[in-house]
Short mmCIF file of C-alpha atoms and ligand atoms in Angstrom, two decimals:
data_model
loop_
_atom_site.label_atom_id
_atom_site.label_comp_id
_atom_site.label_asym_id
_atom_site.label_seq_id
_atom_site.Cartn_x
_atom_site.Cartn_y
_atom_site.Cartn_z
CA MET S 282 0.00 0.00 0.00
CA ARG S 283 1.23 3.47 -0.85
CA GLN S 284 2.31 5.52 2.13
CA THR S 285 0.73 8.90 2.73
CA VAL S 286 2.68 12.10 3.19
CA PHE S 287 0.90 15.13 4.60
CA VAL S 288 2.30 18.29 3.01
CA SER S 289 1.44 21.60 4.60
CA LYS S 290 -0.42 24.00 2.30
CA GLY S 291 2.30 26.64 1.94
CA VAL S 292 5.09 24.21 1.01
CA PRO S 293 6.19 24.81 -2.62
CA GLN S 294 4.54 22.48 -5.11
CA ARG S 295 7.89 21.08 -6.28
CA ALA S 296 8.29 19.29 -2.94
CA ALA S 297 4.91 17.59 -3.37
CA GLU S 298 5.82 16.67 -6.96
CA LEU S 299 9.03 15.02 -5.83
CA LEU S 300 7.14 12.94 -3.28
CA LYS S 301 4.46 11.95 -5.82
CA LYS S 302 7.14 10.93 -8.32
CA GLN S 303 8.56 8.69 -5.64
CA GLY S 304 5.19 6.97 -5.37
CA TYR S 305 3.78 8.51 -2.21
CA ARG S 306 0.19 9.61 -1.81
CA VAL S 307 0.33 13.33 -1.04
CA VAL S 308 -2.35 15.01 1.04
CA ARG S 309 -2.20 18.78 1.22
CA GLY S 310 -3.88 20.77 3.94
CA THR S 311 -3.62 23.29 6.74
CA SER S 312 -3.82 20.96 9.74
CA ALA S 313 -1.64 17.87 10.09
CA ALA S 314 -3.73 16.79 13.08
CA ARG S 315 -6.97 16.81 11.10
CA GLU S 316 -5.94 16.08 7.53
CA GLY S 317 -2.75 14.13 8.20
CA ARG S 318 -4.33 11.16 10.02
CA GLY S 319 -2.71 7.93 8.87
CA ALA S 320 0.30 9.70 7.31
CA ALA S 321 3.78 8.17 7.50
CA ALA S 322 5.39 11.57 7.08
CA VAL S 323 4.66 15.25 7.53
CA LEU S 324 6.31 18.02 5.53
CA CYS S 325 5.70 21.24 7.40
CA LEU S 326 6.66 24.89 7.65
CA LEU S 327 8.15 26.74 10.62
CA THR S 328 4.73 28.31 11.18
CA ASP S 329 3.17 24.86 11.78
CA LYS S 330 3.21 23.83 15.41
CA VAL S 331 3.74 20.08 15.63
CA ASP S 332 3.28 19.02 19.23
CA ALA S 333 2.67 15.66 20.95
CA LYS S 334 -1.09 15.98 20.45
CA THR S 335 -0.65 16.50 16.71
CA MET S 336 1.67 13.46 16.48
CA ASP S 337 -0.86 11.29 18.33
CA ALA S 338 -3.67 12.53 16.11
CA ILE S 339 -1.67 11.58 13.01
CA GLY S 340 -1.16 8.12 14.43
CA PRO S 341 1.50 5.54 15.39
CA GLN S 342 2.50 4.94 11.73
CA LEU S 343 4.12 8.40 11.67
CA LYS S 344 7.84 8.01 10.97
CA VAL S 345 9.20 11.41 10.06
CA ILE S 346 8.45 15.10 10.46
CA SER S 347 10.38 17.14 7.93
CA ASN S 348 10.55 20.88 8.52
CA MET S 349 11.19 23.21 5.59
CA ALA S 350 13.46 25.31 7.81
CA ALA S 351 16.82 25.21 9.52
CA GLY S 352 15.22 25.66 12.94
CA THR S 353 13.05 22.95 14.48
CA ASP S 354 11.64 24.94 17.40
CA ASN S 355 8.07 24.60 16.06
CA ILE S 356 8.31 20.83 16.58
CA ASP S 357 8.30 19.08 19.93
CA VAL S 358 11.49 17.15 19.21
CA ALA S 359 11.47 15.32 22.57
CA ALA S 360 7.91 14.09 21.97
CA ALA S 361 8.94 12.92 18.49
CA GLU S 362 11.92 11.05 19.88
CA LYS S 363 9.72 9.37 22.46
CA ARG S 364 7.47 8.12 19.67
CA GLY S 365 10.36 6.99 17.48
CA VAL S 366 9.62 9.72 14.94
CA SER S 367 12.60 11.29 13.12
CA VAL S 368 12.76 15.07 12.83
CA ALA S 369 14.50 16.51 9.78
CA ASN S 370 15.41 20.08 8.82
CA THR S 371 17.04 21.94 5.93
CA PRO S 372 20.37 23.38 7.03
CA ASP S 373 23.25 24.26 4.66
CA VAL S 374 21.11 25.20 1.66
CA LEU S 375 20.08 28.51 3.24
CA THR S 376 23.41 29.46 4.81
CA GLU S 377 24.53 31.84 2.08
CA THR S 378 21.14 33.53 1.75
CA VAL S 379 20.68 34.11 5.48
CA ALA S 380 24.25 35.35 5.88
CA GLU S 381 23.68 37.79 3.00
CA HIS S 382 20.56 39.09 4.74
CA ALA S 383 22.39 39.59 8.03
CA VAL S 384 25.12 41.50 6.19
CA GLY S 385 22.48 43.50 4.35
CA LEU S 386 20.75 44.47 7.57
CA LEU S 387 24.03 45.60 9.09
CA LEU S 388 24.77 47.77 6.04
CA VAL S 389 21.26 49.20 6.13
CA LEU S 390 21.86 50.21 9.74
CA SER S 391 25.42 51.44 9.46
CA ARG S 392 24.72 53.47 6.30
CA ARG S 393 21.20 54.49 7.34
CA ILE S 394 19.74 53.26 4.06
CA VAL S 395 16.13 52.80 5.20
CA GLU S 396 16.19 56.13 7.06
CA GLY S 397 17.52 57.73 3.88
CA ASP S 398 14.79 56.14 1.80
CA TRP S 399 12.09 57.56 4.09
CA PHE S 400 13.83 60.91 4.16
CA VAL S 401 13.68 61.17 0.38
CA ARG S 402 10.12 59.81 0.08
CA LYS S 403 8.79 62.23 2.66
CA GLY S 404 10.19 65.15 0.67
CA LYS S 405 12.71 66.07 3.36
CA TYR S 406 15.67 66.00 0.98
CA LYS S 407 16.36 69.65 0.21
CA GLY S 408 19.91 69.28 -1.05
CA TRP S 409 23.33 67.76 -0.29
CA LYS S 410 24.88 68.53 3.08
CA PRO S 411 28.21 67.34 4.49
CA ASP S 412 26.58 66.05 7.66
CA LEU S 413 23.36 64.61 6.29
CA LEU S 414 22.55 61.15 7.70
CA LEU S 415 26.09 60.28 8.69
CA GLY S 416 26.64 56.58 9.30
CA GLN S 417 29.58 54.47 10.32
CA GLU S 418 32.17 52.66 8.21
CA LEU S 419 32.56 48.96 8.96
CA ARG S 420 36.28 48.59 8.18
CA GLY S 421 38.32 48.00 11.30
CA LYS S 422 35.24 47.71 13.53
CA THR S 423 34.52 44.67 15.66
CA LEU S 424 31.81 42.22 14.72
CA GLY S 425 30.47 39.98 17.48
CA ILE S 426 28.81 36.80 16.30
CA VAL S 427 26.62 35.04 18.84
CA GLY S 428 26.16 31.43 17.75
CA TYR S 429 29.03 30.38 15.52
CA GLY S 430 27.47 27.64 13.44
CA ARG S 431 27.25 27.60 9.67
CA ILE S 432 25.36 30.89 9.26
CA GLY S 433 27.25 32.78 11.96
CA CYS S 434 30.52 31.62 10.49
CA ARG S 435 29.60 32.60 6.92
CA THR S 436 28.33 36.01 8.06
CA ALA S 437 31.65 36.52 9.83
CA GLU S 438 33.58 35.48 6.75
CA ILE S 439 31.75 37.91 4.44
CA LEU S 440 32.17 40.83 6.84
CA GLN S 441 35.79 39.97 7.62
CA LYS S 442 36.98 39.32 4.06
CA GLY S 443 34.74 41.77 2.25
CA PHE S 444 34.46 44.62 4.72
CA GLY S 445 37.57 44.36 6.87
CA MET S 446 35.79 43.80 10.17
CA LYS S 447 37.51 42.07 13.09
CA VAL S 448 35.51 39.12 14.33
CA VAL S 449 34.93 37.81 17.83
CA TYR S 450 32.35 35.17 18.66
CA HIS S 451 30.51 33.51 21.46
CA ASP S 452 29.19 29.98 21.29
CA ILE S 453 28.39 27.37 23.91
CA LYS S 454 30.08 24.80 21.68
CA GLY S 455 33.56 24.84 20.23
CA SER S 456 34.00 22.62 17.22
CA GLY S 457 36.21 22.56 14.13
CA VAL S 458 33.96 24.86 12.13
CA HIS S 459 34.56 27.66 14.60
CA GLU S 460 38.33 27.57 14.45
CA ALA S 461 38.14 27.35 10.65
CA CYS S 462 36.80 30.90 10.53
CA GLY S 463 39.78 32.20 12.45
CA ALA S 464 37.79 34.29 14.91
CA LYS S 465 38.40 34.61 18.62
CA LYS S 466 36.01 32.95 21.06
CA ILE S 467 35.12 35.10 24.08
CA SER S 468 32.37 35.27 26.70
CA LEU S 469 29.02 36.83 25.82
CA GLN S 470 29.66 39.68 28.23
CA GLU S 471 33.05 40.46 26.63
CA LEU S 472 31.52 40.22 23.16
CA LEU S 473 28.76 42.68 24.03
CA GLU S 474 31.24 45.13 25.54
CA GLN S 475 33.71 44.94 22.63
CA SER S 476 31.52 44.73 19.54
CA ASP S 477 30.47 47.53 17.22
CA ALA S 478 27.93 45.17 15.69
CA VAL S 479 26.36 42.10 17.26
CA SER S 480 24.75 39.52 14.98
CA LEU S 481 22.67 36.70 16.45
CA HIS S 482 22.77 33.18 14.98
CA VAL S 483 21.75 30.85 17.80
CA PRO S 484 18.95 28.26 17.57
CA MET S 485 15.80 28.71 19.64
CA LEU S 486 16.29 26.75 22.87
CA SER S 487 15.11 27.35 26.42
CA SER S 488 18.67 28.53 27.13
CA THR S 489 18.59 31.10 24.31
CA ARG S 490 15.22 32.66 25.18
CA HIS S 491 15.85 36.33 26.01
CA LEU S 492 19.58 35.77 25.65
CA ILE S 493 19.64 39.47 24.80
CA SER S 494 17.66 41.34 27.42
CA LYS S 495 18.01 44.52 29.50
CA LYS S 496 21.38 43.64 31.07
CA GLU S 497 22.94 42.53 27.78
CA LEU S 498 21.71 45.61 25.92
CA LYS S 499 23.18 47.78 28.65
CA ALA S 500 26.53 46.03 28.20
CA MET S 501 26.64 47.00 24.52
CA LYS S 502 28.38 50.13 23.24
CA LYS S 503 26.18 53.19 22.72
CA THR S 504 27.39 53.22 19.11
CA ALA S 505 26.73 49.51 18.45
CA TYR S 506 24.15 47.77 16.27
CA LEU S 507 22.17 44.61 16.95
CA VAL S 508 21.09 42.31 14.12
CA ASN S 509 18.77 39.35 14.65
CA THR S 510 18.14 36.82 11.88
CA SER S 511 17.84 33.84 14.24
CA ARG S 512 14.60 33.52 16.21
CA GLY S 513 12.51 36.32 17.71
CA PRO S 514 12.41 35.21 21.36
CA VAL S 515 16.22 35.30 21.51
CA VAL S 516 15.77 39.04 22.00
CA ASP S 517 13.58 40.46 24.77
CA GLU S 518 11.65 42.80 22.48
CA LYS S 519 10.24 44.92 25.29
CA ALA S 520 13.73 45.52 26.65
CA LEU S 521 14.96 46.33 23.14
CA VAL S 522 12.23 48.93 22.64
CA ALA S 523 13.19 50.56 25.95
CA SER S 524 16.88 50.51 25.06
CA LEU S 525 16.30 52.04 21.60
CA GLU S 526 13.95 54.68 22.99
CA ARG S 527 16.75 55.81 25.28
CA ASN S 528 19.35 55.52 22.48
CA GLU S 529 21.39 53.12 24.60
CA ILE S 530 22.55 51.45 21.39
CA ALA S 531 22.81 52.99 17.90
CA GLY S 532 20.24 50.77 16.23
CA ALA S 533 18.81 47.33 15.65
CA ALA S 534 17.58 45.28 12.72
CA LEU S 535 15.16 42.43 13.25
CA ASP S 536 14.05 39.82 10.74
CA VAL S 537 12.31 37.77 13.42
CA PHE S 538 9.96 38.70 16.25
CA GLU S 539 9.01 37.41 19.63
CA ASN S 540 5.35 36.80 18.77
CA GLU S 541 5.31 36.64 15.00
CA PRO S 542 3.73 38.27 13.14
CA ARG S 543 2.87 40.67 15.99
CA LEU S 544 5.32 43.33 17.10
CA ALA S 545 6.01 44.53 20.62
CA PRO S 546 4.30 47.85 21.38
CA GLY S 547 6.41 50.78 20.29
CA LEU S 548 8.74 48.76 18.05
CA ALA S 549 7.43 50.02 14.72
CA LYS S 550 7.47 53.64 15.91
CA LEU S 551 11.22 53.73 16.43
CA ASP S 552 13.40 55.27 13.76
CA ASN S 553 16.58 53.53 14.93
CA ILE S 554 15.27 50.10 13.95
CA VAL S 555 14.89 48.27 10.65
CA LEU S 556 12.31 45.50 10.34
CA THR S 557 11.99 42.73 7.75
CA PRO S 558 9.26 40.05 7.76
CA HIS S 559 11.22 36.82 8.46
CA ILE S 560 12.71 36.78 4.96
CA ALA S 561 16.36 36.06 5.75
CA SER S 562 16.20 32.73 3.90
CA ALA S 563 13.86 34.06 1.22
CA SER S 564 15.94 33.87 -1.93
CA LYS S 565 14.56 31.86 -4.84
CA GLU S 566 17.64 29.66 -4.65
CA ALA S 567 17.39 28.90 -0.94
CA ARG S 568 13.63 28.36 -0.80
CA ASP S 569 13.76 26.07 -3.84
CA ALA S 570 16.59 24.05 -2.30
CA MET S 571 14.82 23.96 1.09
CA ALA S 572 11.63 22.57 -0.47
CA LYS S 573 13.54 19.87 -2.35
CA LEU S 574 15.68 18.94 0.64
CA ALA S 575 12.63 18.72 2.92
CA ALA S 576 11.04 16.24 0.49
CA LYS S 577 14.30 14.29 0.09
CA ASN S 578 14.63 14.02 3.86
CA ILE S 579 11.27 12.24 3.96
CA ILE S 580 12.18 9.90 1.13
CA GLU S 581 15.46 9.05 2.84
CA VAL S 582 13.80 8.10 6.12
CA LEU S 583 10.91 6.17 4.59
CA GLU S 584 13.11 4.29 2.11
CA ASN S 585 15.55 3.25 4.79
CA LEU S 586 13.12 1.82 7.30
C1 GLV H 642 14.09 30.13 8.88
O1 GLV H 642 13.88 30.88 9.76
C2 GLV H 642 14.57 28.79 9.05
O2 GLV H 642 14.73 28.30 10.18
O3 GLV H 642 14.80 28.15 8.03
#
C-alpha cells in the first residue's frame, strides 16, 4: 500500500511533486492533526506547530516530520523522539542567503539606508549637506557573532573578508567549524562590551530565550548595532524597545519577532530600527533548495526503514 505524506499547504509544489514521483500519496492541507491522520510523514513549515497531540492525532505509523526550515523549534522534538519519529530540517542550503541578509541588515543600519529612503520619500531631501545622515564605516570595527554555526561563520567570513571587520564570537560549543573561521572565542559579556555590531545566529532553545535582554543591551556600546536573523524570542523585544527609545545602542535590525507576526508595542514607531518580515532565507535559490531537501529528507527516512 502506498504511504501517505501530509504536506502543509504553503510548502512549494515542487516538494509535493518530488514525493508523488517517488510513489507517495500526497495530502495537502492546513492541519496535520486533522488532515494528516494515517500519514507516515509530515512536511511542514516553521509556522506549523507540531506538538505531541498532533503526532498522536496523526497516528502511530508516523515516521518522520520534515521541517522546511533550519530551525526545528516549532516541533516538539522530545515528543517525536519518544514516539520513534525522526525530525528533519534543511540546514546548509540557506546558509549563504541568510548570511547575505544579516550583512544587508548591518549595512542598512550602518549606512542608514532605510532612514535615507524615508527621508527622500517624505520630501525632506532639500539638497546635499556634508553632515546629512552620517553613518559608520565597517572597516576595522569589531563584529560579534553570537552562535558560531554555519550561518554565523559565513556572516563573519563575508564581513571579515569583504568589509575588513575584526571578528569575535561567542558559542556554547567549540567545534572545528569555529576555528576554521579564524575568529576569537570570548564570553558573551566580553563580546557585548567589545563589539560595534552584534549579529545573532543561535537556535531557539530554552537557554537562548531572552539571551539578549536589559542587562545585555546595557553592556553594549552606545554606538553599536544589533542584528537578529535567528529567532525572535532570543531578543527580549520589550527591553529592546526601551533601550532604543533611550538611544542606549545605535540601532537594531530584526528579521524575526518574539510573537510573530505581531510586534512589541512601540517597536514600529522607532526610527533607529529596521524590520523585515522573516525573509532572511527568502531567496529563490534557498527556498527552492529547502523545499527539495525537505522532500528528500522524507524519502530518505521512509526508504531506509
Ligand atoms: C528560517 O527561519 C529557518 O529556520 O529556516
